[in-house]
Amino acid sequence: MAPQPAADAADPAADTADRTGTAGTAAAGTEADRVLKDAIRHSAGRATAICLLATASAAATIALPAALGHTLDLALDGAGEAARWTALCALLVAAEVLLDAVSAHLTGTTDARSTAWLRRRGLEHLLAVGPRRAARFDHGDLVTRLSGNAAEAGGAPTAAATTVSSLITPLGALVALALVDLWLAAAFCAGVPLLALLLRAFARGSSDSVSRYQRVQGEIAARLVEALAGARTLAAAGTADRERARVLAPLPELAAQGRRMWHVYGQAMVGGGVLVPLLTITVLAVGGMRLAAGQLSVGELLAASRYAALAAGIGAVTGRLGALVRSRAAARRVGELLAVPPVA
């Protein structure tokens, strides 16, 4: 098996690397934040465009229920303006579809550019660090950090941009619900603390499991690259099966962390799947009583039902939070590499 490069204890660079090892690990969290900020700054223009497109799409989404409700009231009254409002509803739907399509295309290209920039930066820093100081990372672990982890960290600009816009839809829908009827908004707000607790639990559980998953993934990659480097020795010694078992030894932990990630995500989805219909039913029940009392029109009840569903739309927010958590965990692993001081 090919030996791994080792730092010479008598070498000044190796001594410096040993002394700064603990400091480098402690600085990885700060470096991760710096990596994310630099990635966002590098793609600031594109991220801003994505945020604006997603915001415009959210505005169309929020405007559509009110337009549909008003159109329904006009149609029930037999007013001649119903056709014009129907055309407006169609225009809002078309605008939403077009904006989402352009945003999706721009998101893909921005992720690719940001990932390429981050990988190039990591590789340049690795060359500046030199082989002795880089010896603290296994070869396979370095490959994982500069490939998969860099790709996830490179998605931070678009994840941040879409997270901001994903909050506009539920908040705007809640404001629109209050404009339709304050009692309906009050009924919905009764369940908002439960939604907040659900999102908080998801962010905490997902962050820990993603970090552990990426660490074990890097460990398996390191063992695999080491085994491939000594493939001829393994074949000659007849120890391929034993080496295969050594490489795959962390696999159960990787599977456990993967199941944990999906468990946390599933809990959030199940909680949202129960809570969202309950909130919608509560709003509809209050709206039905207001409609029976003549204080709400049929169109306003239709708009209120759509606004309640949009305000409780935890799925989009959870997905964006999950993307940010994965980007933060991946940026920490890239930051651990960037925290190693280069050779003077």
mmCIF file of C-alpha atoms in Angstrom:
data_model
loop_
_atom_site.group_PDB
_atom_site.id
_atom_site.type_symbol
_atom_site.label_atom_id
_atom_site.label_comp_id
_atom_site.label_asym_id
_atom_site.label_seq_id
_atom_site.Cartn_x
_atom_site.Cartn_y
_atom_site.Cartn_z
ATOM 1 C CA MET A 1 0.000 0.000 0.000
ATOM 2 C CA ALA A 2 1.379 3.417 -0.892
ATOM 3 C CA PRO A 3 2.438 5.302 2.242
ATOM 4 C CA GLN A 4 0.789 8.584 3.087
ATOM 5 C CA PRO A 5 3.058 11.679 3.239
ATOM 6 C CA ALA A 6 3.960 12.546 6.793
ATOM 7 C CA ALA A 7 5.143 15.834 8.252
ATOM 8 C CA ASP A 8 8.728 15.937 9.521
ATOM 9 C CA ALA A 9 8.751 16.932 13.168
ATOM 10 C CA ALA A 10 12.046 18.726 12.693
ATOM 11 C CA ASP A 11 10.719 20.808 9.859
ATOM 12 C CA PRO A 12 9.716 24.386 10.879
ATOM 13 C CA ALA A 13 6.681 24.327 8.609
ATOM 14 C CA ALA A 14 5.486 21.093 10.218
ATOM 15 C CA ASP A 15 5.983 22.534 13.699
ATOM 16 C CA THR A 16 3.976 25.589 12.736
ATOM 17 C CA ALA A 17 1.224 23.387 11.295
ATOM 18 C CA ASP A 18 1.050 21.385 14.529
ATOM 19 C CA ARG A 19 0.872 24.506 16.649
ATOM 20 C CA THR A 20 -1.846 25.988 14.493
ATOM 21 C CA GLY A 21 -3.867 22.776 14.215
ATOM 22 C CA THR A 22 -6.158 23.546 17.118
ATOM 23 C CA ALA A 23 -6.498 27.172 16.113
ATOM 24 C CA GLY A 24 -7.313 26.117 12.558
ATOM 25 C CA THR A 25 -10.072 23.822 13.765
ATOM 26 C CA ALA A 26 -11.493 26.533 16.002
ATOM 27 C CA ALA A 27 -11.401 28.982 13.111
ATOM 28 C CA ALA A 28 -13.219 26.608 10.749
ATOM 29 C CA GLY A 29 -16.620 27.901 11.810
ATOM 30 C CA THR A 30 -15.567 31.493 11.200
ATOM 31 C CA GLU A 31 -13.962 30.474 7.923
ATOM 32 C CA ALA A 32 -17.208 28.720 6.920
ATOM 33 C CA ASP A 33 -19.130 31.958 7.412
ATOM 34 C CA ARG A 34 -16.463 33.759 5.413
ATOM 35 C CA VAL A 35 -16.710 31.189 2.629
ATOM 36 C CA LEU A 36 -20.478 31.648 2.442
ATOM 37 C CA LYS A 37 -20.198 35.443 2.481
ATOM 38 C CA ASP A 38 -17.540 35.391 -0.236
ATOM 39 C CA ALA A 39 -19.618 33.028 -2.367
ATOM 40 C CA ILE A 40 -22.661 35.285 -1.991
ATOM 41 C CA ARG A 41 -20.540 38.338 -2.793
ATOM 42 C CA HIS A 42 -19.093 36.600 -5.869
ATOM 43 C CA SER A 43 -22.601 35.922 -7.233
ATOM 44 C CA ALA A 44 -24.244 39.030 -5.786
ATOM 45 C CA GLY A 45 -25.663 40.261 -9.097
ATOM 46 C CA ARG A 46 -27.168 36.933 -10.092
ATOM 47 C CA ALA A 47 -28.424 36.255 -6.569
ATOM 48 C CA THR A 48 -30.112 39.669 -6.536
ATOM 49 C CA ALA A 49 -31.763 38.908 -9.883
ATOM 50 C CA ILE A 50 -32.997 35.553 -8.567
ATOM 51 C CA CYS A 51 -34.351 37.244 -5.449
ATOM 52 C CA LEU A 52 -36.164 39.866 -7.533
ATOM 53 C CA LEU A 53 -37.632 37.243 -9.876
ATOM 54 C CA ALA A 54 -38.768 35.085 -6.965
ATOM 55 C CA THR A 55 -40.202 38.143 -5.228
ATOM 56 C CA ALA A 56 -42.156 39.111 -8.343
ATOM 57 C CA SER A 57 -43.438 35.535 -8.601
ATOM 58 C CA ALA A 58 -44.480 35.658 -4.944
ATOM 59 C CA ALA A 59 -46.292 38.937 -5.573
ATOM 60 C CA ALA A 60 -48.221 37.348 -8.439
ATOM 61 C CA THR A 61 -49.034 34.371 -6.225
ATOM 62 C CA ILE A 62 -50.367 36.653 -3.494
ATOM 63 C CA ALA A 63 -52.381 38.786 -5.904
ATOM 64 C CA LEU A 64 -54.038 35.823 -7.613
ATOM 65 C CA PRO A 65 -56.454 34.724 -4.811
ATOM 66 C CA ALA A 66 -57.797 38.270 -4.398
ATOM 67 C CA ALA A 67 -58.313 38.539 -8.144
ATOM 68 C CA LEU A 68 -60.035 35.146 -8.264
ATOM 69 C CA GLY A 69 -62.310 36.061 -5.374
ATOM 70 C CA HIS A 70 -63.274 39.367 -6.908
ATOM 71 C CA THR A 71 -63.886 37.675 -10.268
ATOM 72 C CA LEU A 72 -66.169 35.136 -8.600
ATOM 73 C CA ASP A 73 -68.182 37.871 -6.896
ATOM 74 C CA LEU A 74 -68.557 39.731 -10.203
ATOM 75 C CA ALA A 75 -69.625 36.545 -11.996
ATOM 76 C CA LEU A 76 -72.217 35.750 -9.326
ATOM 77 C CA ASP A 77 -73.583 39.290 -9.589
ATOM 78 C CA GLY A 78 -73.677 39.070 -13.387
ATOM 79 C CA ALA A 79 -71.470 42.120 -13.808
ATOM 80 C CA GLY A 80 -69.922 42.768 -17.187
ATOM 81 C CA GLU A 81 -66.467 43.331 -15.706
ATOM 82 C CA ALA A 82 -66.085 39.624 -14.928
ATOM 83 C CA ALA A 83 -64.459 38.918 -18.319
ATOM 84 C CA ARG A 84 -61.815 41.584 -17.775
ATOM 85 C CA TRP A 85 -60.965 40.238 -14.331
ATOM 86 C CA THR A 86 -60.806 36.712 -15.735
ATOM 87 C CA ALA A 87 -58.189 37.915 -18.215
ATOM 88 C CA LEU A 88 -56.275 39.494 -15.327
ATOM 89 C CA CYS A 89 -56.274 36.160 -13.473
ATOM 90 C CA ALA A 90 -54.927 34.412 -16.566
ATOM 91 C CA LEU A 91 -52.212 37.067 -16.868
ATOM 92 C CA LEU A 92 -51.181 36.547 -13.251
ATOM 93 C CA VAL A 93 -50.935 32.773 -13.766
ATOM 94 C CA ALA A 94 -48.836 33.217 -16.912
ATOM 95 C CA ALA A 95 -46.555 35.720 -15.173
ATOM 96 C CA GLU A 96 -46.028 33.344 -12.263
ATOM 97 C CA VAL A 97 -45.093 30.451 -14.569
ATOM 98 C CA LEU A 98 -42.726 32.599 -16.654
ATOM 99 C CA LEU A 99 -40.987 34.124 -13.639
ATOM 100 C CA ASP A 100 -40.495 30.707 -12.039
ATOM 101 C CA ALA A 101 -39.014 29.310 -15.267
ATOM 102 C CA VAL A 102 -36.510 32.164 -15.645
ATOM 103 C CA SER A 103 -35.614 31.936 -11.953
ATOM 104 C CA ALA A 104 -35.010 28.178 -12.192
ATOM 105 C CA HIS A 105 -32.698 28.616 -15.197
ATOM 106 C CA LEU A 106 -30.747 31.407 -13.519
ATOM 107 C CA THR A 107 -30.491 29.378 -10.314
ATOM 108 C CA GLY A 108 -28.844 26.469 -12.142
ATOM 109 C CA THR A 109 -26.262 28.632 -13.906
ATOM 110 C CA THR A 110 -25.490 30.585 -10.731
ATOM 111 C CA ASP A 111 -24.934 27.399 -8.729
ATOM 112 C CA ALA A 112 -22.528 26.150 -11.419
ATOM 113 C CA ARG A 113 -20.533 29.412 -11.498
ATOM 114 C CA SER A 114 -20.340 29.651 -7.712
ATOM 115 C CA THR A 115 -19.253 26.023 -7.388
ATOM 116 C CA ALA A 116 -16.533 26.442 -10.027
ATOM 117 C CA TRP A 117 -15.236 29.555 -8.276
ATOM 118 C CA LEU A 118 -15.185 27.857 -4.888
ATOM 119 C CA ARG A 119 -13.411 24.759 -6.218
ATOM 120 C CA ARG A 120 -10.781 26.908 -7.940
ATOM 121 C CA ARG A 121 -10.239 28.879 -4.745
ATOM 122 C CA GLY A 122 -9.879 25.705 -2.682
ATOM 123 C CA LEU A 123 -7.428 24.159 -5.155
ATOM 124 C CA GLU A 124 -5.296 27.302 -5.294
ATOM 125 C CA HIS A 125 -5.177 27.405 -1.494
ATOM 126 C CA LEU A 126 -4.272 23.711 -1.364
ATOM 127 C CA LEU A 127 -1.306 24.354 -3.662
ATOM 128 C CA ALA A 128 -0.268 27.344 -1.539
ATOM 129 C CA VAL A 129 -0.429 25.260 1.647
ATOM 130 C CA GLY A 130 2.020 22.679 0.334
ATOM 131 C CA PRO A 131 2.143 18.905 0.849
ATOM 132 C CA ARG A 132 3.407 18.928 4.437
ATOM 133 C CA ARG A 133 0.651 21.055 5.904
ATOM 134 C CA ALA A 134 -1.960 19.442 3.671
ATOM 135 C CA ALA A 135 -0.940 16.022 5.023
ATOM 136 C CA ARG A 136 -3.419 16.441 7.888
ATOM 137 C CA PHE A 137 -6.160 15.732 5.324
ATOM 138 C CA ASP A 138 -6.416 12.339 3.651
ATOM 139 C CA HIS A 139 -6.380 12.371 -0.141
ATOM 140 C CA GLY A 140 -9.936 11.095 -0.480
ATOM 141 C CA ASP A 141 -11.140 13.595 2.108
ATOM 142 C CA LEU A 142 -9.594 16.414 0.072
ATOM 143 C CA VAL A 143 -11.379 15.160 -3.041
ATOM 144 C CA THR A 144 -14.694 15.139 -1.159
ATOM 145 C CA ARG A 145 -14.151 18.650 0.187
ATOM 146 C CA LEU A 146 -13.260 20.075 -3.226
ATOM 147 C CA SER A 147 -15.982 18.240 -5.140
ATOM 148 C CA GLY A 148 -19.214 17.388 -3.307
ATOM 149 C CA ASN A 149 -18.810 19.794 -0.370
ATOM 150 C CA ALA A 150 -17.804 22.668 -2.660
ATOM 151 C CA ALA A 151 -20.875 22.020 -4.810
ATOM 152 C CA GLU A 152 -23.212 22.180 -1.793
ATOM 153 C CA ALA A 153 -21.496 25.287 -0.430
ATOM 154 C CA GLY A 154 -21.657 26.830 -3.905
ATOM 155 C CA GLY A 155 -25.445 26.703 -3.729
ATOM 156 C CA ALA A 156 -25.470 29.171 -0.833
ATOM 157 C CA PRO A 157 -26.093 32.339 -2.916
ATOM 158 C CA THR A 158 -29.227 30.984 -4.581
ATOM 159 C CA ALA A 159 -30.375 29.302 -1.367
ATOM 160 C CA ALA A 160 -30.114 32.606 0.498
ATOM 161 C CA ALA A 161 -31.876 34.496 -2.289
ATOM 162 C CA THR A 162 -34.758 32.051 -2.531
ATOM 163 C CA THR A 163 -35.072 31.787 1.252
ATOM 164 C CA VAL A 164 -35.745 35.513 1.457
ATOM 165 C CA SER A 165 -38.374 35.294 -1.264
ATOM 166 C CA SER A 166 -39.907 32.126 0.196
ATOM 167 C CA LEU A 167 -40.733 34.085 3.345
ATOM 168 C CA ILE A 168 -42.553 36.743 1.325
ATOM 169 C CA THR A 169 -45.315 34.368 0.250
ATOM 170 C CA PRO A 170 -46.500 33.276 3.736
ATOM 171 C CA LEU A 171 -46.023 36.725 5.255
ATOM 172 C CA GLY A 172 -47.747 38.452 2.343
ATOM 173 C CA ALA A 173 -50.569 35.917 2.440
ATOM 174 C CA LEU A 174 -51.048 36.576 6.160
ATOM 175 C CA VAL A 175 -51.249 40.326 5.535
ATOM 176 C CA ALA A 176 -53.705 39.754 2.677
ATOM 177 C CA LEU A 177 -55.776 37.485 4.939
ATOM 178 C CA ALA A 178 -55.939 40.279 7.513
ATOM 179 C CA LEU A 179 -57.081 42.693 4.800
ATOM 180 C CA VAL A 180 -59.862 40.284 3.853
ATOM 181 C CA ASP A 181 -61.023 39.875 7.445
ATOM 182 C CA LEU A 182 -59.238 40.453 10.767
ATOM 183 C CA TRP A 183 -61.082 37.573 12.456
ATOM 184 C CA LEU A 184 -59.751 35.148 9.869
ATOM 185 C CA ALA A 185 -56.198 36.392 10.416
ATOM 186 C CA ALA A 186 -56.621 36.050 14.184
ATOM 187 C CA ALA A 187 -57.818 32.456 13.762
ATOM 188 C CA PHE A 188 -54.773 31.642 11.660
ATOM 189 C CA CYS A 189 -52.305 33.360 14.022
ATOM 190 C CA ALA A 190 -53.395 31.021 16.803
ATOM 191 C CA GLY A 191 -51.378 28.257 15.120
ATOM 192 C CA VAL A 192 -48.326 30.331 14.120
ATOM 193 C CA PRO A 193 -46.307 29.433 17.284
ATOM 194 C CA LEU A 194 -46.655 25.750 16.399
ATOM 195 C CA LEU A 195 -45.323 26.451 12.898
ATOM 196 C CA ALA A 196 -42.356 28.335 14.384
ATOM 197 C CA LEU A 197 -41.534 25.437 16.729
ATOM 198 C CA LEU A 198 -41.719 23.016 13.818
ATOM 199 C CA LEU A 199 -39.249 25.033 11.741
ATOM 200 C CA ARG A 200 -36.900 25.455 14.716
ATOM 201 C CA ALA A 201 -36.819 21.726 15.414
ATOM 202 C CA PHE A 202 -36.155 20.974 11.754
ATOM 203 C CA ALA A 203 -33.239 23.430 11.529
ATOM 204 C CA ARG A 204 -31.577 22.048 14.661
ATOM 205 C CA GLY A 205 -31.921 18.350 13.846
ATOM 206 C CA SER A 206 -31.015 18.743 10.196
ATOM 207 C CA SER A 207 -27.844 20.746 10.886
ATOM 208 C CA ASP A 208 -26.309 18.079 13.130
ATOM 209 C CA SER A 209 -27.192 15.108 10.927
ATOM 210 C CA VAL A 210 -25.934 16.790 7.735
ATOM 211 C CA SER A 211 -22.583 17.634 9.373
ATOM 212 C CA ARG A 212 -22.101 14.059 10.557
ATOM 213 C CA TYR A 213 -23.126 12.624 7.186
ATOM 214 C CA GLN A 214 -20.598 14.747 5.308
ATOM 215 C CA ARG A 215 -17.834 13.850 7.778
ATOM 216 C CA VAL A 216 -18.400 10.087 7.382
ATOM 217 C CA GLN A 217 -18.673 10.495 3.620
ATOM 218 C CA GLY A 218 -15.240 12.115 3.564
ATOM 219 C CA GLU A 219 -13.826 9.327 5.738
ATOM 220 C CA ILE A 220 -15.031 6.620 3.332
ATOM 221 C CA ALA A 221 -13.600 8.551 0.382
ATOM 222 C CA ALA A 222 -10.249 8.863 2.164
ATOM 223 C CA ARG A 223 -10.056 5.108 2.804
ATOM 224 C CA LEU A 224 -11.056 4.325 -0.765
ATOM 225 C CA VAL A 225 -8.389 6.560 -2.325
ATOM 226 C CA GLU A 226 -5.785 5.087 0.024
ATOM 227 C CA ALA A 227 -6.782 1.567 -1.011
ATOM 228 C CA LEU A 228 -6.678 2.447 -4.712
ATOM 229 C CA ALA A 229 -3.175 3.875 -4.305
ATOM 230 C CA GLY A 230 -1.983 0.512 -2.972
ATOM 231 C CA ALA A 231 -4.107 -1.683 -5.235
ATOM 232 C CA ARG A 232 -1.148 -3.697 -6.550
ATOM 233 C CA THR A 233 0.143 -4.422 -3.068
ATOM 234 C CA LEU A 234 -3.327 -5.527 -1.955
ATOM 235 C CA ALA A 235 -3.695 -7.802 -4.970
ATOM 236 C CA ALA A 236 -0.281 -9.374 -4.380
ATOM 237 C CA ALA A 237 -0.993 -9.896 -0.682
ATOM 238 C CA GLY A 238 -4.462 -11.296 -1.328
ATOM 239 C CA THR A 239 -6.056 -8.916 1.208
ATOM 240 C CA ALA A 240 -8.569 -7.267 -1.103
ATOM 241 C CA ASP A 241 -11.581 -8.564 0.841
ATOM 242 C CA ARG A 242 -10.175 -7.355 4.144
ATOM 243 C CA GLU A 243 -9.374 -3.961 2.646
ATOM 244 C CA ARG A 244 -12.881 -3.728 1.163
ATOM 245 C CA ALA A 245 -14.310 -4.346 4.636
ATOM 246 C CA ARG A 246 -12.050 -1.631 6.085
ATOM 247 C CA VAL A 247 -13.119 0.902 3.465
ATOM 248 C CA LEU A 248 -16.818 0.183 4.012
ATOM 249 C CA ALA A 249 -16.604 -0.002 7.821
ATOM 250 C CA PRO A 250 -18.099 3.527 8.306
ATOM 251 C CA LEU A 251 -20.971 2.688 5.939
ATOM 252 C CA PRO A 252 -23.439 1.771 8.747
ATOM 253 C CA GLU A 253 -22.895 5.157 10.380
ATOM 254 C CA LEU A 254 -23.355 6.866 7.010
ATOM 255 C CA ALA A 255 -26.622 4.993 6.537
ATOM 256 C CA ALA A 256 -27.719 5.893 10.070
ATOM 257 C CA GLN A 257 -27.071 9.598 9.492
ATOM 258 C CA GLY A 258 -28.844 9.433 6.132
ATOM 259 C CA ARG A 259 -31.880 7.849 7.757
ATOM 260 C CA ARG A 260 -31.711 10.476 10.490
ATOM 261 C CA MET A 261 -31.739 13.285 7.916
ATOM 262 C CA TRP A 262 -34.800 11.822 6.229
ATOM 263 C CA HIS A 263 -36.401 11.210 9.622
ATOM 264 C CA VAL A 264 -35.987 14.862 10.602
ATOM 265 C CA TYR A 265 -37.298 15.962 7.219
ATOM 266 C CA GLY A 266 -40.181 13.496 7.435
ATOM 267 C CA GLN A 267 -41.135 14.749 10.887
ATOM 268 C CA ALA A 268 -41.260 18.311 9.559
ATOM 269 C CA MET A 269 -43.374 17.236 6.588
ATOM 270 C CA VAL A 270 -45.743 15.184 8.737
ATOM 271 C CA GLY A 271 -46.092 18.017 11.222
ATOM 272 C CA GLY A 272 -46.759 20.440 8.403
ATOM 273 C CA GLY A 273 -49.146 17.975 6.762
ATOM 274 C CA VAL A 274 -51.218 17.877 9.952
ATOM 275 C CA LEU A 275 -50.931 21.506 11.006
ATOM 276 C CA VAL A 276 -51.562 23.155 7.625
ATOM 277 C CA PRO A 277 -54.961 21.486 6.995
ATOM 278 C CA LEU A 278 -56.015 22.244 10.583
ATOM 279 C CA LEU A 279 -55.187 25.918 10.136
ATOM 280 C CA THR A 280 -56.968 26.001 6.785
ATOM 281 C CA ILE A 281 -60.041 24.292 8.251
ATOM 282 C CA THR A 282 -60.053 26.723 11.178
ATOM 283 C CA VAL A 283 -59.949 29.703 8.816
ATOM 284 C CA LEU A 284 -62.710 28.178 6.652
ATOM 285 C CA ALA A 285 -64.859 27.506 9.714
ATOM 286 C CA VAL A 286 -64.542 31.084 10.930
ATOM 287 C CA GLY A 287 -65.049 32.323 7.371
ATOM 288 C CA GLY A 288 -68.175 30.207 7.006
ATOM 289 C CA MET A 289 -69.667 31.779 10.111
ATOM 290 C CA ARG A 290 -68.754 35.231 8.844
ATOM 291 C CA LEU A 291 -70.311 34.380 5.466
ATOM 292 C CA ALA A 292 -73.518 33.190 7.129
ATOM 293 C CA ALA A 293 -73.671 36.438 9.075
ATOM 294 C CA GLY A 294 -73.395 38.434 5.844
ATOM 295 C CA GLN A 295 -70.017 39.926 6.802
ATOM 296 C CA LEU A 296 -68.082 38.079 4.103
ATOM 297 C CA SER A 297 -68.751 37.434 0.421
ATOM 298 C CA VAL A 298 -68.308 34.121 -1.398
ATOM 299 C CA GLY A 299 -65.331 35.485 -3.316
ATOM 300 C CA GLU A 300 -63.684 36.730 -0.133
ATOM 301 C CA LEU A 301 -64.111 33.281 1.429
ATOM 302 C CA LEU A 302 -62.456 31.729 -1.628
ATOM 303 C CA ALA A 303 -59.545 34.185 -1.358
ATOM 304 C CA ALA A 304 -59.273 33.550 2.391
ATOM 305 C CA SER A 305 -59.016 29.786 1.876
ATOM 306 C CA ARG A 306 -56.165 30.271 -0.612
ATOM 307 C CA TYR A 307 -54.388 32.779 1.627
ATOM 308 C CA ALA A 308 -54.617 30.417 4.589
ATOM 309 C CA ALA A 309 -52.965 27.651 2.550
ATOM 310 C CA LEU A 310 -50.238 30.020 1.322
ATOM 311 C CA ALA A 311 -49.562 31.441 4.787
ATOM 312 C CA ALA A 312 -49.182 27.939 6.200
ATOM 313 C CA GLY A 313 -46.970 26.784 3.303
ATOM 314 C CA ILE A 314 -44.172 25.318 5.390
ATOM 315 C CA GLY A 315 -42.877 23.083 2.611
ATOM 316 C CA ALA A 316 -41.108 25.823 0.633
ATOM 317 C CA VAL A 317 -39.586 27.394 3.755
ATOM 318 C CA THR A 318 -38.426 23.985 5.057
ATOM 319 C CA GLY A 319 -36.804 23.153 1.739
ATOM 320 C CA ARG A 320 -34.927 26.452 1.648
ATOM 321 C CA LEU A 321 -33.815 26.047 5.265
ATOM 322 C CA GLY A 322 -32.578 22.547 4.452
ATOM 323 C CA ALA A 323 -30.529 23.897 1.546
ATOM 324 C CA LEU A 324 -28.981 26.568 3.767
ATOM 325 C CA VAL A 325 -28.158 23.991 6.452
ATOM 326 C CA ARG A 326 -26.419 21.748 3.910
ATOM 327 C CA SER A 327 -24.522 24.722 2.478
ATOM 328 C CA ARG A 328 -23.389 25.794 5.956
ATOM 329 C CA ALA A 329 -22.195 22.301 6.870
ATOM 330 C CA ALA A 330 -20.357 21.899 3.552
ATOM 331 C CA ALA A 331 -18.796 25.359 3.857
ATOM 332 C CA ARG A 332 -17.442 24.361 7.259
ATOM 333 C CA ARG A 333 -15.569 21.434 5.702
ATOM 334 C CA VAL A 334 -14.231 23.641 2.911
ATOM 335 C CA GLY A 335 -13.382 26.270 5.532
ATOM 336 C CA GLU A 336 -11.279 23.755 7.484
ATOM 337 C CA LEU A 337 -9.063 23.467 4.405
ATOM 338 C CA LEU A 338 -8.948 27.213 3.813
ATOM 339 C CA ALA A 339 -8.074 27.797 7.495
ATOM 340 C CA VAL A 340 -4.695 26.061 7.079
ATOM 341 C CA PRO A 341 -2.090 28.834 6.724
ATOM 342 C CA PRO A 342 -0.171 28.850 3.415
ATOM 343 C CA VAL A 343 3.591 28.541 3.197
ATOM 344 C CA ALA A 344 5.250 31.961 3.449
#
